[in-house]
JSON list of C-alpha atoms in Angstrom, two decimals:
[
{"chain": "A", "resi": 1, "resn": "UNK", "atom": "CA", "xyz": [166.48, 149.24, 295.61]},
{"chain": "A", "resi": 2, "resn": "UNK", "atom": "CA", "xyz": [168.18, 149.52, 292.31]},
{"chain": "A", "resi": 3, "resn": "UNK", "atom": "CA", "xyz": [166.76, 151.17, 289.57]},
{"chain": "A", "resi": 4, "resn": "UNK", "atom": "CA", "xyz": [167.44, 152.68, 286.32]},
{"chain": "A", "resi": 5, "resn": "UNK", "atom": "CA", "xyz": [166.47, 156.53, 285.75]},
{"chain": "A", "resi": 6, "resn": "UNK", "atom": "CA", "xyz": [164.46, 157.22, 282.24]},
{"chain": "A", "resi": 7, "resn": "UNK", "atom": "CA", "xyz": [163.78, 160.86, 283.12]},
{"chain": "A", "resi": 8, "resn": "UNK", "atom": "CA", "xyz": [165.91, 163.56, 284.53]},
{"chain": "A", "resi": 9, "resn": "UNK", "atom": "CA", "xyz": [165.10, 163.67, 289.21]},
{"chain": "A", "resi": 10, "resn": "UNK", "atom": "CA", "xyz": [166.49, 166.58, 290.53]},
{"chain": "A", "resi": 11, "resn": "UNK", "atom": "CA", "xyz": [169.23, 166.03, 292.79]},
{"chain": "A", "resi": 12, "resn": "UNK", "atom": "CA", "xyz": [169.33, 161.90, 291.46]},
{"chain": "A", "resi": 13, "resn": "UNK", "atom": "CA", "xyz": [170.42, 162.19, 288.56]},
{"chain": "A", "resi": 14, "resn": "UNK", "atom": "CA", "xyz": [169.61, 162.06, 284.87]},
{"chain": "A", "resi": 15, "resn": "UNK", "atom": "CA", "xyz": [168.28, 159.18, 281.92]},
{"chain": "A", "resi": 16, "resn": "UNK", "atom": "CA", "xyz": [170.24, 155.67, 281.96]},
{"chain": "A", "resi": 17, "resn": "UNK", "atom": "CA", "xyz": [171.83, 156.38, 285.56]},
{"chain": "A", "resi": 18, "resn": "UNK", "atom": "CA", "xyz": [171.45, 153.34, 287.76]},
{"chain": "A", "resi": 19, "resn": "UNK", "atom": "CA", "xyz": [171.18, 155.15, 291.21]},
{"chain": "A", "resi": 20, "resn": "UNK", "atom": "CA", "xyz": [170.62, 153.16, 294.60]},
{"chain": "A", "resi": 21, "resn": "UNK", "atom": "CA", "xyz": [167.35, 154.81, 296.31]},
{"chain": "A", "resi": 22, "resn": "UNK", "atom": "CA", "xyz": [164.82, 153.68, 299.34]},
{"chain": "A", "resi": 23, "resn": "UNK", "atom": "CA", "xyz": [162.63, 150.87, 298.55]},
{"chain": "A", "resi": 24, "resn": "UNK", "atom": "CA", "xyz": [159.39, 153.01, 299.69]},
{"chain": "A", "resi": 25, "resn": "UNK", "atom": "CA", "xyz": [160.65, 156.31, 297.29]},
{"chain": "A", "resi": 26, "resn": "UNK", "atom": "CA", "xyz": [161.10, 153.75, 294.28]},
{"chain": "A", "resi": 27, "resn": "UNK", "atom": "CA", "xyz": [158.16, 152.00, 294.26]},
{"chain": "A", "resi": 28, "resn": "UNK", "atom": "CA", "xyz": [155.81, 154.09, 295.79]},
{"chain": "A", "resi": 29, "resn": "UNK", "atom": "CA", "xyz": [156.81, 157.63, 293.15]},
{"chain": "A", "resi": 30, "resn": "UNK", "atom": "CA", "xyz": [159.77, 156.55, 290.86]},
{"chain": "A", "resi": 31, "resn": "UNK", "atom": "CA", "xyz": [158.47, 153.30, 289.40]},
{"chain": "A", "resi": 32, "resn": "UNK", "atom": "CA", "xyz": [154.47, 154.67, 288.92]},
{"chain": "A", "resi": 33, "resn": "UNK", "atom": "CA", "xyz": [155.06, 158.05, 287.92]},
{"chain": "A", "resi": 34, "resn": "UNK", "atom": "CA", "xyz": [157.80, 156.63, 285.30]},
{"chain": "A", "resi": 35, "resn": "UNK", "atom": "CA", "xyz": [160.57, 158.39, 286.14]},
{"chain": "A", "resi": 36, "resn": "UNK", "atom": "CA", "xyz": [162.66, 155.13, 286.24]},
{"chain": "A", "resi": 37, "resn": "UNK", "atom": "CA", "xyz": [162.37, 151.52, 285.81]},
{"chain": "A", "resi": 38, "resn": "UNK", "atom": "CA", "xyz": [163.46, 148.54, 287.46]},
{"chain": "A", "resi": 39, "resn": "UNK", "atom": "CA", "xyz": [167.16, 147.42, 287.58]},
{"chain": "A", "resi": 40, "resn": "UNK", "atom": "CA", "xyz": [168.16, 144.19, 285.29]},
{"chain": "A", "resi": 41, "resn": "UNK", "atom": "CA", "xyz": [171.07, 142.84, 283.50]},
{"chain": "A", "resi": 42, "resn": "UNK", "atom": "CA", "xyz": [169.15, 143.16, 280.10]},
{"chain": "A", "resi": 43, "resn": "UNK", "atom": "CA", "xyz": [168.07, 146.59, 281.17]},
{"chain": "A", "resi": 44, "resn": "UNK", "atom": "CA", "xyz": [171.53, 147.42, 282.34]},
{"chain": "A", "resi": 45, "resn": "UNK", "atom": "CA", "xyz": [172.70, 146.70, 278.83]},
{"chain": "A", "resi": 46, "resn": "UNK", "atom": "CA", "xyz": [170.33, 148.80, 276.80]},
{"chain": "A", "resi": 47, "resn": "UNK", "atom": "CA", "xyz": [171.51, 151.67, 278.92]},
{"chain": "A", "resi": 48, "resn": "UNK", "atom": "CA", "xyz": [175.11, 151.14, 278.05]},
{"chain": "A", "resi": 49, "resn": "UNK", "atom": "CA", "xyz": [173.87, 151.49, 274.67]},
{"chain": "A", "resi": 50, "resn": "UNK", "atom": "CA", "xyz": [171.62, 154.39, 275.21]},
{"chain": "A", "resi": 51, "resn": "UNK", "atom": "CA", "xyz": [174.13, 156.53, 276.71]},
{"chain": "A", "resi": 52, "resn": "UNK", "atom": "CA", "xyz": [176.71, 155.81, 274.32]},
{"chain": "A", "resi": 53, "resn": "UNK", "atom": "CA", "xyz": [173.97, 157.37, 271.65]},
{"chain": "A", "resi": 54, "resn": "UNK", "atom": "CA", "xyz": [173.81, 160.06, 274.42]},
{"chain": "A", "resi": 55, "resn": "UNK", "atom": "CA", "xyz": [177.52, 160.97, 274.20]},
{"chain": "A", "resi": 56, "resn": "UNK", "atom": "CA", "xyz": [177.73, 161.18, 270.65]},
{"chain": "A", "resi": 57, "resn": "UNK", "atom": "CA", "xyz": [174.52, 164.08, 270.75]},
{"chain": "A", "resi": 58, "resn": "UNK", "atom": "CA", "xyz": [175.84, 165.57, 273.83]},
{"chain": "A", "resi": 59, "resn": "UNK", "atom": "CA", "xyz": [178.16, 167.84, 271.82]},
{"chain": "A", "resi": 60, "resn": "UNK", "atom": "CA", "xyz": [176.10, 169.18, 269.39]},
{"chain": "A", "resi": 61, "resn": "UNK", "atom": "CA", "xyz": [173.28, 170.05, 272.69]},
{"chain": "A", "resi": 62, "resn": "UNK", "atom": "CA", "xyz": [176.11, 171.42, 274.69]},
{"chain": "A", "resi": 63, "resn": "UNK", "atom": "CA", "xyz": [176.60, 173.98, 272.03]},
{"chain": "A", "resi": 64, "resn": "UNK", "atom": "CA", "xyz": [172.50, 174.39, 271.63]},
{"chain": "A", "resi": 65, "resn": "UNK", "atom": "CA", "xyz": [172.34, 174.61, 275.55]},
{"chain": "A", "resi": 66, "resn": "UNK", "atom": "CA", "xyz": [175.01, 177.43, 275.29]},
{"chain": "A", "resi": 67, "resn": "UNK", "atom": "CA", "xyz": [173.30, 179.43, 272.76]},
{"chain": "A", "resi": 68, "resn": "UNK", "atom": "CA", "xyz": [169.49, 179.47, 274.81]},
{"chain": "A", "resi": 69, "resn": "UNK", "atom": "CA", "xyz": [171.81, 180.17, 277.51]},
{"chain": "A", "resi": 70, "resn": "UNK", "atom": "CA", "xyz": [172.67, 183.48, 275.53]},
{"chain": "A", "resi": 71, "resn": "UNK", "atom": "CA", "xyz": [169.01, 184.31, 274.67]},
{"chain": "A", "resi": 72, "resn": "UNK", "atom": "CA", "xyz": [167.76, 184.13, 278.22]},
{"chain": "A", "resi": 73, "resn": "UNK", "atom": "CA", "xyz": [170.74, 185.93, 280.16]},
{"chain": "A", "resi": 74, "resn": "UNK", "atom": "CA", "xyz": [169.64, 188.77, 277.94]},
{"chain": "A", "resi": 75, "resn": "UNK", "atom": "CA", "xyz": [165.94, 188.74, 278.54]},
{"chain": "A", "resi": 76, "resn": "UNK", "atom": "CA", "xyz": [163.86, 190.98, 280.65]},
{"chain": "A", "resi": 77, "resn": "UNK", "atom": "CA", "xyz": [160.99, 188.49, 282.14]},
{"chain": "A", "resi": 78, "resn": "UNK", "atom": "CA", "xyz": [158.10, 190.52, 283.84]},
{"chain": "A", "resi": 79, "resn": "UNK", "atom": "CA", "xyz": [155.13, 188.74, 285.09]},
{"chain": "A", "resi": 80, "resn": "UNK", "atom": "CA", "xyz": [152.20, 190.11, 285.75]},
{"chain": "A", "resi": 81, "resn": "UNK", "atom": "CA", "xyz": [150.41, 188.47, 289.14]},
{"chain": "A", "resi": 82, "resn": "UNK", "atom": "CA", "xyz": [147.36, 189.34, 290.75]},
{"chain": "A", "resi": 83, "resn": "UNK", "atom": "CA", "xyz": [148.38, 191.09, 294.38]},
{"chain": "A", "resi": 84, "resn": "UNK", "atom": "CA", "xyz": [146.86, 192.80, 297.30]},
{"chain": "A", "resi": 85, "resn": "UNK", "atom": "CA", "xyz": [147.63, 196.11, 299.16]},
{"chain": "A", "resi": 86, "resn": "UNK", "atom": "CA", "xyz": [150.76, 195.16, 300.89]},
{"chain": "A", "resi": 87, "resn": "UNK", "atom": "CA", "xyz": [152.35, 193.96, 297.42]},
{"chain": "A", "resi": 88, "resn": "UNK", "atom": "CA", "xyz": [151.72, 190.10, 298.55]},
{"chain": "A", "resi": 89, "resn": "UNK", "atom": "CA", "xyz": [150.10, 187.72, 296.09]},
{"chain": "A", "resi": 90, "resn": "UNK", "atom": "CA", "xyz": [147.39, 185.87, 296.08]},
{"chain": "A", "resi": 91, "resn": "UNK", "atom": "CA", "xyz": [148.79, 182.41, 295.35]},
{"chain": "A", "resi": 92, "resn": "UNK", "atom": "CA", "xyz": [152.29, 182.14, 294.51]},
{"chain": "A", "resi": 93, "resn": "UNK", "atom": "CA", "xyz": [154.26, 182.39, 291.40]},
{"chain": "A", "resi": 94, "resn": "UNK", "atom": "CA", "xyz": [154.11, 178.33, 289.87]},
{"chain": "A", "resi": 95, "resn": "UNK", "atom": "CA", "xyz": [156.60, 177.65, 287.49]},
{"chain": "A", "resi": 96, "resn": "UNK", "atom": "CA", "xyz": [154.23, 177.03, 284.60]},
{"chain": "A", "resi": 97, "resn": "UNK", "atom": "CA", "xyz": [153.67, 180.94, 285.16]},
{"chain": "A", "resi": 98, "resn": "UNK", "atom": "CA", "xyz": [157.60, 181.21, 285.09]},
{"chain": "A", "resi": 99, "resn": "UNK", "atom": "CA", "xyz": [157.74, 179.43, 281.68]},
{"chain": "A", "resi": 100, "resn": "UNK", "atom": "CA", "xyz": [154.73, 181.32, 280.03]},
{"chain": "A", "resi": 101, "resn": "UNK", "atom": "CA", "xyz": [155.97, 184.74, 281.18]},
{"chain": "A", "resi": 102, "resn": "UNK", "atom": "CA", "xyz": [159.70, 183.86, 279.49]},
{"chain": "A", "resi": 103, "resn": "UNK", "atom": "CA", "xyz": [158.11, 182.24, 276.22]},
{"chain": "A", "resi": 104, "resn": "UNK", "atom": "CA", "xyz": [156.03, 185.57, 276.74]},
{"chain": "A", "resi": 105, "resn": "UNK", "atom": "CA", "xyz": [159.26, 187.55, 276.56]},
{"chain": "A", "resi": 106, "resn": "UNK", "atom": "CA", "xyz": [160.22, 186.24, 273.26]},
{"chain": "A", "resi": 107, "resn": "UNK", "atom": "CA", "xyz": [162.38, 183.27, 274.88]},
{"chain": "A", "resi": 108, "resn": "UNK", "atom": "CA", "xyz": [162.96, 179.73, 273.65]},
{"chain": "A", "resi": 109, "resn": "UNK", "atom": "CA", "xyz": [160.20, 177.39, 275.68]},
{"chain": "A", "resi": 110, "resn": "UNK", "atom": "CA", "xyz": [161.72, 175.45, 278.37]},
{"chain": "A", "resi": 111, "resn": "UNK", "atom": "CA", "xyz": [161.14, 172.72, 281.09]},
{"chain": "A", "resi": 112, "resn": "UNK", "atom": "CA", "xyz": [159.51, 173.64, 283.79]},
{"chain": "A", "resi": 113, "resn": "UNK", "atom": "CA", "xyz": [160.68, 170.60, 285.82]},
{"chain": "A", "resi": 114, "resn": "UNK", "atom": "CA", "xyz": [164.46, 172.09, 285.07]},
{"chain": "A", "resi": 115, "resn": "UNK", "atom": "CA", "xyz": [163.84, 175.90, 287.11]},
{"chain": "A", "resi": 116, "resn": "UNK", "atom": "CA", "xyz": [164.88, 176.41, 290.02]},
{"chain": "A", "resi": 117, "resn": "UNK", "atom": "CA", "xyz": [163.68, 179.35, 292.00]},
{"chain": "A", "resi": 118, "resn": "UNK", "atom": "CA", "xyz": [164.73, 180.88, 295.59]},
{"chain": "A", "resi": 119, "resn": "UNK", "atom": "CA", "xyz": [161.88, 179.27, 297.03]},
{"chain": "A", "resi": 120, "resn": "UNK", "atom": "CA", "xyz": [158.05, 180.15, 297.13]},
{"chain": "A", "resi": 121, "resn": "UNK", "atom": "CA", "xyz": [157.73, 183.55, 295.18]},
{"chain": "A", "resi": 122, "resn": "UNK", "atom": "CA", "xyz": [154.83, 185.39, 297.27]},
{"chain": "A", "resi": 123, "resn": "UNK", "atom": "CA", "xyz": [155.15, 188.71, 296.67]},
{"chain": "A", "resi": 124, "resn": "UNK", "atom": "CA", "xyz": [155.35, 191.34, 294.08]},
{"chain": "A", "resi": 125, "resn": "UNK", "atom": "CA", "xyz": [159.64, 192.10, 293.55]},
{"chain": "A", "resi": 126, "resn": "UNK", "atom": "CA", "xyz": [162.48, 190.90, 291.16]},
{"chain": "A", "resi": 127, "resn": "UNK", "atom": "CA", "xyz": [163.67, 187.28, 291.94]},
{"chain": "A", "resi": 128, "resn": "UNK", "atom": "CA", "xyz": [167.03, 185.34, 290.08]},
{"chain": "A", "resi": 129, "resn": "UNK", "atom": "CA", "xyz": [165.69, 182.20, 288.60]},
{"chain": "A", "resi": 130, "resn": "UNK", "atom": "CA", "xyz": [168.25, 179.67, 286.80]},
{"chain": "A", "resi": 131, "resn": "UNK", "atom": "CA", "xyz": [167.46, 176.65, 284.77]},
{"chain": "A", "resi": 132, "resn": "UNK", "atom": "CA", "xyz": [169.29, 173.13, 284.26]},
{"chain": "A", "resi": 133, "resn": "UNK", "atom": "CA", "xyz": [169.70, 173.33, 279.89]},
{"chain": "A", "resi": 134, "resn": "UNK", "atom": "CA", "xyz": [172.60, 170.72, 280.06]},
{"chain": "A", "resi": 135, "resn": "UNK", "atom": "CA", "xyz": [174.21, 169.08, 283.10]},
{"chain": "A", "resi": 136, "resn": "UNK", "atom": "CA", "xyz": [177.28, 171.11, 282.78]},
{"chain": "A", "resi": 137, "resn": "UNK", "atom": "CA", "xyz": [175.05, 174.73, 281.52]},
{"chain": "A", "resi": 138, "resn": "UNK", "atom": "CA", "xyz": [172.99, 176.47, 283.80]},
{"chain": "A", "resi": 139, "resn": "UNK", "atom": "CA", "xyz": [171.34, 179.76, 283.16]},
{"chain": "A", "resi": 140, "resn": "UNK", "atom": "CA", "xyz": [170.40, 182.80, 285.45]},
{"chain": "A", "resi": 141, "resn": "UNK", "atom": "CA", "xyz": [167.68, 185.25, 284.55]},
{"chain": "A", "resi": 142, "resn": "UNK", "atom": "CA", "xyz": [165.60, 187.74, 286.66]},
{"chain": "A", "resi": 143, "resn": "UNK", "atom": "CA", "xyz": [162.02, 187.47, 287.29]},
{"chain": "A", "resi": 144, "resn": "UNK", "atom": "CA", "xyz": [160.14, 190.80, 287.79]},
{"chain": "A", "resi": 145, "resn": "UNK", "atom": "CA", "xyz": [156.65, 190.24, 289.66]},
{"chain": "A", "resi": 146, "resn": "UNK", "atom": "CA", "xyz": [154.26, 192.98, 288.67]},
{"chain": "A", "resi": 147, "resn": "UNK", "atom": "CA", "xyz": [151.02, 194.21, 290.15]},
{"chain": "A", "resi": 148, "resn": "UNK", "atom": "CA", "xyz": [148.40, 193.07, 286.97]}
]
């Protein structure tokens, strides 16, 4: 099934890509959750002209994706979970928390859809989490998980 992307899919790709995907995955999530829409030849050609918009701006974000990328390499992010004896949480670290806890920090606010964390974080400890700003800028941070 062909479709056209209108939000950013981890690990498919970002707005106004046509990608080639599994009839079940685009009709049954893509499609209703409006992540993409349904390939055309009309549809095709509003993307060629939404993208060349794109390039034009992509500059001036590459530069504003560089900058955050300054603010949070430099950031201490603590967040504060509720945990048992043994240090292990109850729950895991969501990362909604993730966002609040850097906004917390004095960071810019971010995506959560764009982190990307070394798996479930269930216990108390200092993870590296790094976020998608730009397709070609990724930043790194550390996450400390403290007993609160």
């Amino acid at each position: 099934m062909k479709i056209i992307l209108t939000q950013e899919v981890s690990g498919l790709g970002s707005p106004g890509d046509i990608v080639e995907v599994k009839d079940g995955y685009g009709r049954n999530y893509l499609l209703p959750q409006g992540f993409a829409i349904a390939w055309t030849k009309g549809a095709e050609k509003q993307v060629t002209v939404i993208k060349r918009a794109r390039s034009a701006r992509e500059v001036r974000d590459l530069g504003h994706a560089n900058e955050i990328k300054g603010q949070l390499e430099g950031l201490k992010v603590n967040l504060k979970a509720r945990a048992g004896d043994g240090g292990r949480l109850f729950g895991s670290v969501t990362p909604a928390e993730i966002v609040d806890a850097v906004k917390a920090a004095g960071g810019p606010t971010l995506d959560r859809r764009r982190l990307e964390t070394p798996g479930h974080i269930k216990s108390l400890g200092s993870y590296p989490v790094s976020i998608r700003l730009h397709p070609e800028v990724t930043a790194k941070f550390d996450l400390n998980v403290v007993k609160g």
